[in-house]
XYZ file of C-alpha atoms in Angstrom:
618
model
C 12.449 -44.187 67.362
C 11.037 -47.583 68.242
C 11.459 -50.751 66.203
C 8.127 -52.457 65.573
C 8.804 -55.981 64.228
C 5.179 -56.814 63.395
C 3.138 -53.783 62.427
C -0.418 -54.555 61.352
C -3.441 -52.318 61.203
C -6.849 -52.204 59.567
C -6.963 -48.425 59.524
C -6.159 -45.946 56.782
C -2.602 -45.545 55.627
C -1.086 -42.479 53.941
C 1.445 -41.835 51.221
C 2.668 -38.676 49.470
C 3.105 -39.064 45.736
C 6.561 -37.521 45.585
C 7.616 -39.850 48.384
C 5.982 -42.941 46.932
C 7.996 -42.338 43.769
C 10.944 -43.272 45.960
C 9.726 -46.739 44.899
C 11.367 -46.028 41.538
C 14.737 -45.310 43.074
C 14.825 -48.106 45.657
C 13.826 -50.651 42.999
C 16.933 -50.060 40.890
C 15.023 -49.113 37.735
C 16.893 -47.504 34.850
C 16.964 -43.698 35.060
C 18.895 -42.670 31.950
C 16.874 -43.997 29.004
C 13.614 -42.160 29.588
C 11.706 -44.617 31.757
C 11.016 -48.306 32.355
C 7.323 -47.751 32.935
C 6.088 -51.353 32.701
C 8.588 -52.405 35.361
C 7.584 -49.430 37.505
C 3.925 -50.423 37.241
C 4.873 -53.879 38.518
C 6.726 -52.356 41.492
C 3.659 -50.290 42.452
C 1.369 -53.307 42.107
C 3.690 -55.369 44.318
C 3.814 -52.605 46.934
C 0.017 -52.241 47.143
C -0.389 -56.027 47.217
C 1.998 -56.214 50.182
C -0.049 -53.632 52.095
C -3.346 -55.332 51.364
C -2.001 -58.742 52.356
C -1.529 -57.244 55.836
C -5.033 -55.716 55.891
C -3.575 -52.222 55.383
C -5.818 -49.946 53.338
C -3.704 -47.257 51.632
C -5.004 -43.746 51.058
C -2.734 -41.634 48.864
C -2.482 -37.848 49.144
C -0.625 -35.976 46.389
C 1.287 -32.726 46.809
C 0.341 -29.550 44.986
C 2.326 -26.333 44.608
C 4.708 -24.869 47.175
C 4.004 -21.683 49.115
C 5.487 -18.497 47.658
C 7.791 -18.007 50.643
C 9.455 -21.350 49.831
C 10.415 -20.139 46.374
C 14.146 -19.953 47.056
C 14.242 -23.552 48.273
C 12.251 -24.701 45.224
C 14.661 -22.889 42.893
C 17.666 -24.452 44.607
C 16.209 -27.945 44.315
C 15.218 -27.488 40.674
C 18.685 -26.158 39.817
C 20.245 -29.131 41.573
C 18.098 -31.506 39.496
C 19.214 -29.783 36.297
C 22.891 -30.262 37.150
C 22.387 -33.856 38.327
C 20.655 -34.720 35.063
C 23.443 -33.109 33.064
C 26.064 -35.031 35.019
C 24.174 -38.285 34.552
C 23.935 -37.700 30.788
C 27.721 -37.365 30.640
C 28.692 -40.240 32.923
C 25.752 -42.635 32.625
C 25.558 -42.976 36.397
C 22.332 -43.111 38.412
C 21.573 -39.674 39.878
C 18.015 -40.059 41.209
C 16.493 -38.638 38.026
C 12.782 -39.302 37.731
C 11.492 -39.917 34.163
C 8.860 -37.510 32.892
C 5.879 -39.856 32.913
C 6.591 -41.670 36.194
C 3.972 -39.718 38.130
C 1.363 -40.365 35.426
C 2.093 -44.112 35.627
C 1.905 -43.945 39.434
C -1.543 -42.316 39.398
C -2.887 -44.550 36.616
C -1.723 -47.696 38.406
C -3.328 -46.611 41.684
C -6.583 -45.883 39.839
C -6.550 -49.324 38.210
C -5.934 -50.905 41.640
C -8.821 -48.818 43.066
C -6.591 -47.098 45.625
C -8.180 -43.827 46.883
C -6.186 -40.793 45.735
C -6.555 -37.162 46.860
C -4.906 -34.153 45.198
C -3.989 -31.138 47.316
C -3.835 -27.687 45.761
C -0.861 -26.738 47.945
C 1.547 -28.866 49.967
C -0.018 -31.940 51.507
C 1.847 -32.185 54.837
C -0.758 -30.461 57.013
C -3.675 -32.224 55.310
C -2.024 -35.612 55.822
C -1.179 -34.866 59.460
C -4.691 -33.532 60.209
C -6.411 -36.508 58.611
C -4.054 -38.972 60.350
C -4.970 -37.339 63.662
C -8.710 -37.579 62.936
C -8.522 -41.219 61.890
C -5.825 -42.114 64.434
C -3.720 -43.872 61.801
C 0.006 -43.785 60.947
C 1.688 -41.836 58.159
C 4.079 -43.603 55.786
C 6.539 -41.295 54.037
C 10.218 -40.410 53.780
C 9.560 -36.715 54.476
C 11.432 -35.660 57.606
C 8.712 -33.061 58.341
C 6.595 -35.842 59.821
C 9.118 -36.269 62.615
C 7.737 -32.958 63.947
C 3.968 -33.412 63.630
C 2.343 -34.743 66.810
C 0.667 -37.795 65.235
C -1.314 -40.068 67.584
C -0.480 -43.269 65.659
C 3.064 -42.240 64.809
C 5.185 -41.863 61.691
C 6.593 -44.774 59.654
C 9.761 -43.834 57.687
C 9.495 -45.602 54.336
C 13.255 -46.280 54.415
C 12.604 -48.728 57.299
C 9.320 -50.133 55.991
C 10.310 -53.592 54.680
C 7.355 -54.112 52.357
C 9.224 -56.589 50.143
C 9.562 -58.982 53.088
C 5.979 -59.720 54.158
C 6.062 -62.139 57.086
C 3.551 -64.925 57.491
C 2.492 -66.317 60.869
C -0.406 -68.683 60.464
C -3.182 -66.711 58.791
C -1.622 -63.396 59.824
C 0.702 -61.334 57.588
C 2.932 -58.510 58.788
C 5.572 -56.009 57.629
C 8.589 -55.098 59.737
C 9.002 -51.351 60.183
C 10.104 -48.586 62.526
C 7.510 -46.442 64.252
C 8.370 -42.957 65.503
C 6.399 -40.742 67.894
C 7.183 -37.215 69.094
C 6.583 -38.047 72.767
C 9.575 -40.393 72.810
C 11.775 -37.789 71.118
C 10.800 -35.022 73.538
C 11.232 -37.296 76.539
C 14.691 -38.382 75.432
C 15.973 -34.819 74.876
C 14.002 -33.181 77.648
C 12.194 -30.869 75.225
C 8.745 -29.457 75.867
C 6.370 -30.803 73.211
C 4.953 -27.358 72.459
C 8.464 -26.263 71.411
C 8.929 -29.054 68.868
C 7.591 -26.922 65.944
C 9.861 -24.122 67.179
C 12.821 -26.508 67.071
C 11.949 -27.489 63.490
C 11.694 -23.844 62.381
C 15.041 -22.905 63.980
C 16.787 -26.039 62.727
C 16.526 -24.659 59.209
C 13.621 -25.491 56.912
C 12.254 -24.167 53.635
C 11.476 -20.720 55.021
C 14.706 -19.333 56.442
C 18.254 -20.577 57.006
C 19.772 -19.320 60.269
C 23.349 -20.104 59.310
C 24.705 -17.142 61.288
C 23.905 -18.830 64.615
C 26.585 -21.212 65.894
C 24.448 -23.668 67.857
C 27.443 -25.895 68.603
C 28.665 -23.438 71.250
C 25.902 -24.675 73.552
C 27.351 -28.197 73.806
C 30.695 -29.608 74.809
C 33.103 -30.660 72.087
C 32.043 -34.013 70.697
C 32.786 -36.424 67.899
C 29.509 -36.084 66.004
C 29.100 -34.640 62.540
C 28.687 -30.909 62.056
C 24.967 -31.256 61.310
C 24.333 -33.466 64.356
C 26.349 -31.146 66.610
C 24.358 -28.147 65.369
C 21.024 -29.843 66.081
C 22.234 -31.094 69.462
C 23.361 -27.590 70.359
C 19.957 -26.174 69.380
C 18.216 -28.786 71.550
C 20.486 -27.931 74.499
C 19.693 -24.223 74.059
C 15.940 -24.892 73.969
C 16.160 -27.182 76.980
C 17.851 -24.430 78.997
C 15.082 -21.893 78.435
C 12.600 -21.083 81.147
C 9.389 -23.111 80.951
C 7.340 -19.935 80.882
C 8.691 -18.953 77.472
C 6.109 -19.053 74.684
C 7.124 -20.266 71.186
C 7.028 -16.769 69.647
C 9.244 -15.414 72.452
C 11.708 -18.222 71.786
C 11.887 -17.226 68.106
C 12.589 -13.583 69.043
C 15.343 -14.644 71.463
C 16.901 -16.829 68.759
C 17.035 -13.868 66.377
C 18.780 -11.932 69.140
C 21.669 -14.390 68.861
C 22.244 -13.177 65.294
C 23.162 -9.658 66.397
C 22.034 -6.526 64.570
C 19.508 -7.420 61.860
C 18.458 -3.852 61.071
C 15.273 -3.954 58.992
C 15.385 -7.707 58.337
C 14.262 -8.780 61.801
C 10.509 -8.551 61.256
C 10.698 -10.388 57.922
C 12.831 -13.162 59.458
C 10.499 -13.412 62.428
C 7.476 -13.662 60.140
C 9.107 -16.423 58.066
C 10.071 -18.339 61.210
C 6.528 -18.007 62.516
C 5.148 -19.363 59.236
C 7.617 -22.233 59.411
C 6.556 -23.036 62.971
C 2.848 -22.926 62.111
C 3.368 -25.466 59.334
C 3.888 -28.123 62.014
C 0.918 -27.172 64.188
C -2.477 -28.787 63.657
C -4.508 -25.709 64.444
C -7.814 -26.687 62.843
C -10.007 -29.435 64.188
C -10.710 -31.234 60.907
C -9.011 -31.871 57.601
C -10.350 -30.552 54.322
C -10.160 -34.150 53.098
C -12.449 -35.486 55.852
C -15.497 -35.240 53.595
C -13.792 -37.616 51.168
C -13.511 -40.424 53.725
C -15.322 -43.004 51.646
C -14.262 -42.010 48.149
C -11.166 -40.436 46.695
C -11.270 -36.731 45.758
C -11.290 -35.911 42.086
C -7.777 -35.731 40.679
C -7.174 -32.322 39.148
C -3.780 -32.996 37.593
C -0.230 -32.279 38.720
C 1.844 -29.119 38.417
C 4.484 -28.451 35.770
C 7.911 -29.997 36.307
C 11.266 -28.612 35.241
C 12.963 -30.325 32.309
C 16.506 -31.320 33.132
C 19.741 -30.693 31.221
C 20.845 -33.093 28.496
C 24.219 -32.814 26.810
C 27.168 -30.496 26.561
C 25.536 -28.405 23.805
C 22.541 -27.686 26.063
C 19.700 -28.173 23.560
C 16.437 -26.316 24.217
C 14.236 -27.617 26.982
C 12.011 -30.497 25.898
C 9.114 -28.638 27.524
C 9.212 -26.052 24.737
C 7.893 -28.665 22.298
C 4.659 -29.102 24.229
C 4.220 -25.471 25.292
C 1.491 -24.801 22.660
C -0.598 -27.540 24.317
C -0.183 -25.895 27.710
C -1.108 -22.539 26.179
C -4.439 -24.023 25.109
C -4.923 -25.285 28.676
C -4.164 -21.826 30.054
C -6.717 -20.381 27.644
C -9.392 -22.736 28.970
C -8.433 -22.125 32.612
C -7.963 -18.354 32.491
C -10.322 -17.293 29.704
C -9.536 -14.043 27.939
C -8.395 -12.174 31.041
C -5.274 -10.033 30.741
C -3.176 -12.462 32.720
C -0.170 -14.515 31.602
C 1.022 -17.449 33.698
C 4.729 -17.911 34.326
C 6.499 -21.231 33.841
C 9.864 -22.223 35.272
C 12.032 -23.938 32.717
C 15.625 -24.633 31.750
C 17.903 -22.479 29.582
C 21.279 -24.171 29.305
C 21.950 -25.267 32.872
C 20.095 -22.327 34.401
C 16.569 -22.098 35.754
C 14.534 -19.280 34.209
C 10.977 -17.956 34.431
C 9.058 -17.689 31.158
C 5.791 -15.714 30.736
C 3.413 -17.741 28.561
C 0.444 -16.312 26.690
C -2.819 -18.332 26.794
C -4.046 -19.303 23.312
C -7.319 -20.541 21.843
C -8.272 -23.020 19.174
C -11.146 -22.364 16.809
C -13.511 -24.201 19.159
C -12.066 -23.332 22.579
C -12.393 -19.572 22.071
C -16.161 -19.840 22.635
C -15.973 -22.126 25.694
C -15.960 -21.194 29.383
C -14.332 -23.136 32.192
C -17.351 -23.020 34.508
C -19.596 -24.619 31.864
C -17.000 -26.988 30.392
C -18.544 -30.170 31.904
C -21.798 -29.418 30.064
C -20.108 -28.867 26.675
C -20.930 -31.455 24.005
C -18.429 -34.279 23.573
C -17.871 -33.323 19.928
C -16.778 -29.788 20.909
C -14.459 -31.017 23.663
C -12.944 -33.498 21.225
C -12.480 -30.761 18.636
C -10.513 -28.644 21.115
C -8.117 -31.528 21.780
C -7.683 -32.484 18.124
C -7.289 -28.859 17.011
C -4.524 -28.398 19.577
C -2.770 -31.528 18.281
C -3.401 -30.683 14.621
C -5.176 -33.922 13.644
C -8.707 -34.905 12.611
C -11.031 -37.499 14.044
C -11.295 -39.157 10.649
C -7.537 -39.751 10.491
C -7.620 -41.693 13.788
C -10.770 -43.761 13.271
C -8.971 -46.992 12.211
C -6.944 -47.164 15.427
C -8.015 -48.780 18.709
C -9.494 -46.096 21.006
C -6.707 -46.443 23.585
C -4.046 -45.624 20.962
C -5.759 -42.661 19.317
C -4.314 -40.083 21.720
C -0.722 -41.471 21.573
C -0.932 -41.551 17.762
C -2.205 -37.962 17.643
C 0.586 -36.910 20.004
C 3.148 -38.644 17.787
C 1.860 -36.705 14.760
C 2.089 -33.443 16.733
C 5.602 -34.387 17.909
C 6.786 -35.106 14.357
C 5.875 -31.557 13.352
C 7.224 -29.720 16.387
C 10.295 -31.760 17.360
C 11.312 -32.827 13.818
C 12.937 -36.161 14.844
C 14.809 -38.367 12.367
C 12.508 -40.867 10.593
C 14.037 -43.952 12.233
C 13.067 -42.650 15.652
C 9.392 -42.480 14.770
C 9.445 -46.109 13.626
C 11.220 -47.211 16.814
C 8.660 -45.373 18.904
C 5.680 -46.873 17.047
C 7.157 -50.379 17.282
C 7.238 -49.953 21.046
C 3.683 -48.619 21.157
C 2.391 -51.568 19.115
C 3.884 -54.163 21.481
C 6.461 -55.243 18.895
C 9.441 -55.037 21.276
C 10.410 -58.084 23.289
C 10.143 -57.512 27.021
C 13.299 -58.057 29.000
C 14.688 -57.254 32.417
C 17.847 -55.465 33.476
C 19.422 -52.141 32.566
C 21.446 -51.138 29.525
C 25.184 -51.397 30.018
C 25.873 -48.519 27.636
C 25.139 -44.812 27.892
C 22.176 -43.523 25.861
C 22.667 -41.396 22.764
C 21.985 -37.902 24.115
C 20.331 -36.611 20.937
C 18.020 -39.630 20.858
C 17.231 -39.092 24.534
C 16.329 -35.468 23.851
C 13.984 -36.362 20.993
C 12.165 -38.981 23.063
C 12.060 -36.584 26.002
C 10.189 -34.165 23.742
C 7.691 -36.896 22.855
C 7.120 -37.669 26.542
C 6.590 -33.969 27.292
C 3.996 -33.821 24.491
C 2.209 -36.940 25.744
C 2.196 -35.680 29.324
C 0.622 -32.330 28.431
C -1.809 -33.919 25.965
C -3.011 -36.218 28.765
C -3.504 -33.162 31.008
C -5.449 -31.334 28.305
C -7.533 -34.454 27.726
C -8.266 -34.627 31.475
C -9.224 -30.957 31.591
C -11.682 -31.614 28.757
C -13.152 -34.579 30.700
C -11.572 -37.296 28.537
C -12.999 -36.866 25.034
C -10.453 -39.568 24.083
C -9.734 -42.610 26.268
C -6.671 -42.109 28.448
C -3.883 -44.463 27.294
C -2.076 -46.831 29.640
C 1.288 -45.039 29.671
C 3.111 -48.022 31.159
C 2.534 -49.929 27.892
C 3.648 -47.189 25.498
C 7.351 -46.663 26.138
C 10.180 -48.844 27.477
C 13.298 -46.705 27.395
C 16.107 -49.248 27.249
C 14.357 -51.307 24.558
C 13.569 -48.315 22.334
C 17.119 -46.984 22.642
C 18.513 -50.419 21.826
C 16.252 -50.651 18.764
C 17.389 -47.241 17.494
C 21.027 -48.245 18.023
C 20.607 -51.460 16.018
C 18.626 -49.791 13.239
C 21.345 -47.180 12.777
C 24.248 -49.618 12.991
C 22.719 -52.250 10.708
C 22.515 -54.833 13.478
C 20.049 -57.725 13.611
C 16.644 -56.925 15.073
C 15.497 -60.486 15.823
C 16.469 -60.337 19.480
C 14.625 -57.021 19.935
C 11.480 -57.452 17.817
C 8.768 -59.982 18.471
C 6.757 -61.334 15.568
C 3.049 -61.889 16.013
C 0.245 -60.992 13.631
C -1.813 -58.653 15.891
C 1.240 -56.581 16.852
C 2.427 -56.366 13.230
C -0.975 -55.214 12.028
C -1.228 -52.671 14.822
C 2.211 -51.304 13.951
C 1.269 -50.947 10.290
C -1.939 -49.151 11.239
C -0.057 -46.723 13.491
C 2.587 -46.061 10.854
C -0.062 -45.591 8.171
C -1.960 -43.019 10.260
C 1.193 -41.078 11.169
C 2.472 -41.085 7.571
C -0.896 -40.046 6.167
C -1.231 -37.107 8.565
C 2.368 -36.136 7.888
C 1.715 -36.015 4.135
C -1.392 -33.893 4.669
C 0.497 -31.434 6.839
C 3.411 -31.166 4.425
C 1.086 -30.437 1.522
C -0.813 -27.883 3.609
C 2.474 -26.188 4.496
C 3.458 -26.189 0.836
C 0.200 -24.450 -0.116
C 0.693 -21.794 2.574
C 4.256 -21.174 1.424
C 3.181 -20.748 -2.176
C 0.322 -18.441 -1.250
C 2.648 -16.314 0.838
C 5.198 -16.131 -1.972
C 2.535 -15.242 -4.542
C 1.152 -12.469 -2.359
C 4.567 -10.892 -1.843
C 5.371 -11.236 -5.566
C 2.177 -9.363 -6.451
C 3.078 -6.589 -4.043
C 6.573 -6.173 -5.496
C 6.808 -7.736 -8.993
C 9.913 -5.731 -9.968
C 12.234 -7.124 -7.337
C 12.771 -10.674 -6.043
C 13.921 -10.013 -2.512
C 16.200 -12.249 -0.446
C 13.252 -13.063 1.792
C 11.240 -14.204 -1.185
C 14.124 -16.349 -2.422
C 14.198 -18.027 0.981
C 10.480 -18.696 0.667
C 11.017 -20.450 -2.679
C 13.891 -22.436 -1.168
C 11.652 -23.505 1.712
C 9.003 -24.419 -0.854
C 11.471 -26.734 -2.641
C 12.557 -28.345 0.637
C 8.948 -28.854 1.675
C 8.087 -30.386 -1.686
C 11.039 -32.761 -1.402
C 9.926 -33.761 2.078
C 6.390 -34.333 0.818
C 7.613 -36.603 -2.012
C 9.603 -38.683 0.466
C 6.611 -38.972 2.777
C 4.298 -39.907 -0.112
C 6.767 -42.583 -1.245
C 6.858 -44.008 2.266
C 3.062 -43.989 2.409
C 2.790 -45.760 -0.968
C 5.293 -48.380 0.158
C 3.311 -48.955 3.324
C 0.061 -49.301 1.371
C 1.750 -51.835 -0.943
C 2.909 -53.847 2.067
C -0.607 -53.755 3.512
C -2.105 -55.003 0.214
C 0.484 -57.794 0.048
C -0.337 -58.785 3.610
C -4.048 -58.908 2.757
C -3.339 -61.139 -0.294
C -1.212 -63.481 1.810
C -3.916 -63.634 4.474
C -6.622 -64.465 1.889
C -4.397 -67.130 0.293
C -3.672 -68.796 3.649
C -7.356 -68.708 4.586
C -8.292 -70.362 1.275
C -5.522 -72.940 1.680
C -6.717 -73.885 5.167
C -10.261 -74.197 3.821
C -9.166 -76.536 0.998
C -7.158 -78.677 3.416
C -10.136 -79.087 5.707
C -12.344 -80.136 2.764
C -9.819 -82.642 1.329
C -7.755 -84.299 4.118
C -6.210 -86.851 1.707
C -4.823 -84.073 -0.524
C -3.416 -82.299 2.538
C -1.729 -85.553 3.647
C -0.117 -86.064 0.205
C 1.159 -82.458 0.116
C 2.629 -82.929 3.566
C 4.404 -86.105 2.431
C 5.768 -84.333 -0.645
C 7.019 -81.603 1.673
C 8.853 -84.145 3.805
C 10.382 -85.670 0.689
C 11.655 -82.250 -0.414
C 13.191 -81.697 3.015
């Protein structure tokens, strides 16, 4: 590896999304309160600004799904994330846990900054390496796989890319970094370059772990770590092979060191061959070459596993938004007899869950191939039907808040959060919370975290459904909707009776926006409660007609549910009436102040006398 103190280029520059999100971790942002998205947006903006100040044009390539033969590695990593999240929820320590909407904020920020973004269907490594070779430009990432690709302009490890320390020399700007190239590595260890992919496959990657081979026996006893000694031993073994050996022959000889493999040899050899081919640029051009001038259309990211929460192991937050994903599956798969499988959390275990595609009243007559030509009204109906709201109920809100408000209404019905949480959430969405820097010094309430995690899961999948339908509603700026530490602090103070002055900001536009959001959510909630009450009564009446002689236990439960629903409806109606009264009072005060200002402007002498009387009273 060579240190390059002043790296500057005017060529294309690559990032992988999952690696760029390392920006979250290296920036010290809070990880345990659900996301500091405004601060994260600022970090991304600063990073891109640093690149552009050095005439570096970034081109971002996002990962897709993993190959099926990497399934075991994916399961292991997902399980590890579940346990790390659970441990963090108990101790409050930072455990490299990425908030649910971080990737959405990353993509939205890049789009706003007009940074080209490409989405790969599968893993992006080969596409990035092929395009870097075609354009003769470096790759910036923290993925160790790029140490193996033979890249003409080298690989820049992001851990040694000092983008926060842009150097200025006259009119020239530069960033200190390390540049790595495979030729230097092979020369140092005496390894033939064509065997470098073979070395990577045998060293142990996502395809097969050759733990039964003791590579350290090929070197003299040293003081290095076990991992370094194993890799050094493998390099010594490869160096000692005859130069006439082809890569596939080397793989077969390596398997011979494992002894009798019985029927597993061919499967292991095939997996090793696949692993080796991952690092070879066999085709002459990249599939992304045609998108040189403009970024490929972003098709959305794959599902992520929800992590563990507290010692009682509540259900996965992803369950709350599963009905939204079922509507997406219906649009994507049609009415074929095929059920997708999701990976999710049950307790602290990773499980696979078959999920049936579903259809709304409108989506059942739509086809994916003709979806772009469908009328806007129909595409909007699919989205609103999935969320259980009407266009009329959202019309008083700014366009950019209609989708978050609809999601909040959906969340209230599916997650059933305590009422104070909905108010805290809406205060944050309406810009009523004072911005501040720094992390919370106290651990988050785990139940509160779970409820807000459900809301984020709903928003994330609603944004995906909205994208699939070609944006019938404007996509909201997620970085402005939720600031985890502030919302948690607000909930804590509301529940403990503490003062809210230091948390809430008071300005007329934000107050009015908050009241509008609360009014919409309360109104839809009342409508849904009354609709549920009618359905309960109809169901009870039908069963009573079928069996008038006997009031069954099931029917008694229905009447009990009816009473609970009615009580909930009365409480919601009371809250709505109180809100309407506050709105009317605010309108009266506004009219009075407007009239008072008008009178003052018409009679300055009267205004001066009133002011003097005021000073006398003081």
